[in-house]
Structures are given as structure tokens and as C-alpha cells.
Coordinates of C-alpha atoms in Angstrom, one line a residue:
M137 CA 0.0 0.0 0.0
K138 CA 1.3 3.3 -1.0
T139 CA 0.8 6.5 1.0
K140 CA -1.1 8.2 -1.8
E141 CA -3.4 5.2 -2.2
L142 CA -4.2 5.2 1.6
I143 CA -4.8 8.9 1.6
A144 CA -7.2 8.6 -1.3
V145 CA -9.1 5.8 0.5
L146 CA -9.2 7.8 3.8
D147 CA -10.5 10.9 2.0
R148 CA -13.2 8.8 0.2
L149 CA -14.3 7.2 3.5
D150 CA -14.4 10.6 5.1
N151 CA -16.5 12.2 2.3
E152 CA -18.9 9.3 1.8
F153 CA -19.4 7.9 5.3
E154 CA -18.4 11.0 7.3
T155 CA -16.2 9.2 9.7
A156 CA -12.7 9.7 11.0
F157 CA -12.5 6.1 12.3
I158 CA -11.5 3.1 10.1
K159 CA -11.5 -0.6 10.9
I160 CA -9.0 -2.9 9.4
N161 CA -11.8 -4.9 7.8
Q162 CA -13.0 -1.8 5.9
L163 CA -9.5 -1.1 4.6
A164 CA -9.1 -4.7 3.5
L165 CA -11.9 -4.1 1.0
F166 CA -9.9 -1.4 -0.8
F167 CA -6.5 -3.0 -0.9
D168 CA -5.5 -6.3 -2.6
E169 CA -3.3 -7.5 0.2
D170 CA -3.6 -10.4 2.6
K171 CA -4.3 -9.5 6.3
N172 CA -0.6 -9.8 7.4
H173 CA 0.7 -7.6 4.6
L174 CA -2.1 -5.1 5.3
K175 CA -1.1 -5.0 9.0
V176 CA 2.6 -4.3 8.1
S177 CA 1.5 -1.6 5.6
L178 CA -0.7 0.0 8.2
N179 CA 2.1 0.0 10.8
R180 CA 4.3 1.8 8.3
Q181 CA 1.6 4.4 7.7
V182 CA 1.2 4.8 11.5
K183 CA 5.0 5.5 11.8
N184 CA 4.6 8.0 8.9
G185 CA 1.9 9.8 10.8
I186 CA -0.8 9.3 8.2
I187 CA -3.1 7.4 10.5
I188 CA -3.2 6.8 14.3
R189 CA -3.7 3.3 15.8
I190 CA -6.3 3.5 18.5
A191 CA -6.7 -0.2 19.4
R192 CA -6.3 -3.6 17.7
G193 CA -8.0 -3.2 14.3
L194 CA -9.2 0.4 14.9
Y195 CA -7.5 3.4 13.3
Y196 CA -8.1 7.1 13.3
N197 CA -7.7 9.5 10.4
P198 CA -6.4 12.8 11.8
R199 CA -6.9 14.5 8.4
A200 CA -10.6 13.8 8.3
K201 CA -12.9 16.8 7.9
N202 CA -15.6 15.0 9.9
Q203 CA -14.1 15.1 13.3
P204 CA -16.3 14.0 16.3
D205 CA -16.9 16.6 19.0
N206 CA -16.0 14.3 21.9
L207 CA -13.1 12.3 20.5
L208 CA -12.4 10.1 23.5
F209 CA -16.1 9.3 24.2
N210 CA -16.5 8.5 20.5
I211 CA -13.5 6.1 20.7
A212 CA -15.1 4.4 23.7
C213 CA -18.3 3.8 21.6
R214 CA -16.1 2.3 18.9
L215 CA -14.5 0.0 21.4
R216 CA -17.7 -1.2 23.0
D217 CA -21.4 -0.8 22.2
Y218 CA -22.6 2.4 24.0
R219 CA -25.6 0.5 25.4
D220 CA -23.3 -1.8 27.3
F221 CA -21.6 0.8 29.5
Y222 CA -22.0 4.1 31.4
L223 CA -19.7 6.8 32.6
S224 CA -19.1 6.5 36.3
L225 CA -16.5 6.1 39.0
E226 CA -13.7 8.7 39.2
T227 CA -14.7 10.6 36.1
V228 CA -18.2 11.4 37.4
L229 CA -17.1 11.8 41.0
S230 CA -14.6 14.4 39.9
E231 CA -17.0 16.3 37.7
E232 CA -19.6 16.4 40.5
G233 CA -17.1 17.5 43.1
V234 CA -17.4 14.4 45.2
I235 CA -13.6 14.0 45.0
S236 CA -11.2 16.8 44.3
Q237 CA -8.7 14.9 42.1
I238 CA -9.0 14.9 38.4
P239 CA -8.7 11.4 36.8
N240 CA -6.2 10.8 34.0
R241 CA -8.7 8.6 32.2
L242 CA -12.4 8.1 31.4
T243 CA -13.9 5.5 33.7
F244 CA -16.9 3.4 32.7
I245 CA -18.9 0.6 34.2
S246 CA -19.4 -2.1 31.5
Q247 CA -21.2 -5.4 31.3
S248 CA -18.2 -6.8 29.3
K249 CA -14.9 -7.7 30.9
S250 CA -12.7 -5.1 32.5
A251 CA -10.1 -3.5 30.2
V252 CA -7.9 -0.5 30.0
F253 CA -7.1 1.0 26.5
Y254 CA -4.1 3.3 26.3
T255 CA -4.7 5.2 23.1
P256 CA -2.5 8.1 21.8
L257 CA -5.5 10.4 22.5
G258 CA -6.2 9.3 26.1
I259 CA -6.9 6.4 28.4
I260 CA -10.2 4.6 28.5
E261 CA -11.0 2.2 31.3
F262 CA -13.9 -0.2 31.5
T263 CA -14.7 -1.9 34.8
K264 CA -17.0 -5.0 34.8
G265 CA -20.2 -4.3 36.7
N266 CA -23.9 -4.8 36.7
V267 CA -25.3 -2.9 33.7
D268 CA -28.6 -4.9 33.2
N269 CA -31.0 -2.0 33.8
I270 CA -29.2 0.9 32.1
L271 CA -32.2 2.0 30.1
F272 CA -34.7 1.9 33.1
S273 CA -32.4 3.2 35.8
K274 CA -33.4 6.6 37.3
D275 CA -29.8 7.3 38.3
I276 CA -28.3 6.8 34.8
Y277 CA -29.1 9.1 31.9
F278 CA -28.1 9.5 28.3
D279 CA -25.8 12.5 27.7
E280 CA -26.5 13.7 24.1
Y281 CA -23.4 15.8 23.9
R282 CA -21.0 13.0 24.9
G283 CA -23.1 10.3 23.2
V284 CA -22.8 7.9 26.2
Y285 CA -24.9 7.0 29.3
C286 CA -23.7 8.6 32.5
A287 CA -24.3 7.9 36.2
N288 CA -25.4 10.7 38.5
A289 CA -23.2 11.4 41.6
Q290 CA -25.1 9.0 43.9
R291 CA -24.8 6.1 41.5
A292 CA -21.1 6.9 40.9
T293 CA -20.5 6.9 44.6
K294 CA -22.3 3.6 45.0
D295 CA -20.2 2.1 42.1
A296 CA -17.0 3.4 43.8
F297 CA -17.9 1.6 47.1
L298 CA -19.1 -1.5 45.2
H299 CA -15.8 -1.8 43.3
K300 CA -13.7 -0.5 46.1
R301 CA -12.3 2.4 44.2
S302 CA -11.4 5.9 45.5
I303 CA -13.2 5.3 48.8
D304 CA -10.4 7.1 50.7
L305 CA -10.8 10.1 48.4
I306 CA -14.6 10.2 48.9
I307 CA -14.3 10.0 52.6
E308 CA -11.5 12.6 52.7
Q309 CA -13.6 15.1 50.6
R310 CA -16.7 14.5 52.9
Q311 CA -14.6 15.3 55.9
K312 CA -13.3 18.5 54.3
D313 CA -16.9 19.5 53.3
E314 CA -18.1 19.0 56.9
L315 CA -15.4 21.4 58.2
Y316 CA -16.7 24.3 56.0

């Protein structure tokens, strides 16, 4: 695969499908290379800075005209189905002022297995939890701007205690709040 050929395909995908994300299966349709050669060619293009590897089989076109508003949330939705997880734990606790620290990653509760994705654009963490009633829960809502489900502060605190995460930070902040 030559750089000019890849750029032409990326531009075509951007114009026709209005997406900055590309899966390796999509690219395989445009290039007459077996999967191993395609992976080697894509690695070469990543090193050249033409595309960015997000995760196994998922690439990002930084030249695309159709850039998503919330890039990291959009990547999370490409890694897992948005109906299978919700934003919670340290991310929500920090945003709601329950803890004073700012997390270095987006933290989600997912019905799939736990995983951490270190992408060049940021860290995304999925923690396995109970996500059965995401559509009918009154403490989880869909955030239109982010494009994901989000827990409210009470649910995020409950999740933190359930998964034994940041409990010391929650208690510390509560003690500070009582003083003022």
C-alpha cells in the first residue's frame, strides 16, 4: 500500500461515510493485500503519521474533515457498544465535586470484561459491573453531547464503594466538606 493510495481511501471514507475512524476490515476491501501484509503496511503508515492506531483493528484519520466533537467518548463507543456501559467512578465523582482529584482517564462501568485502553489520544477504562437495567435506571441518563450513558453522583459513589475504588478520596472530601 502506497501512502497516496491510503490517503485517497481515507478521503473517500471521510467524504462518503463522514467518519474519522477506520476498521482494518474496511481497509481490506480497498487493498488487494492479505491481512498480514495489510497490518505491516498500516504499521508503516502509523509510523509516517498518516493514521493513528487506537486499538487492535481500529485506526483514526487525523486528516478527516468530519471530526467527532468528543473524540475520547467517540472512541469508547467504537471499542464497545454504547448501550453496554455508562460513565461512572472517578470521572463522574470528579465532575460532580465528590472527589477533588482529576482522573487521568475516562472510567466506565461495563457489562463486558474489564479492560484499559491506552490510546494516543487518552486512556479509557472499562470496569465490569452490573449494567442490566441501564435503560430503566433513574440514576443513569443519556448525555446527548457525549453520546454515552452517564451515572449521577449518587450512582457513581455507589459504584465506587461496590468496586472498592477511590473510597479514601470520597471519605476525605466528605470530611473536608463537613469542616466548611
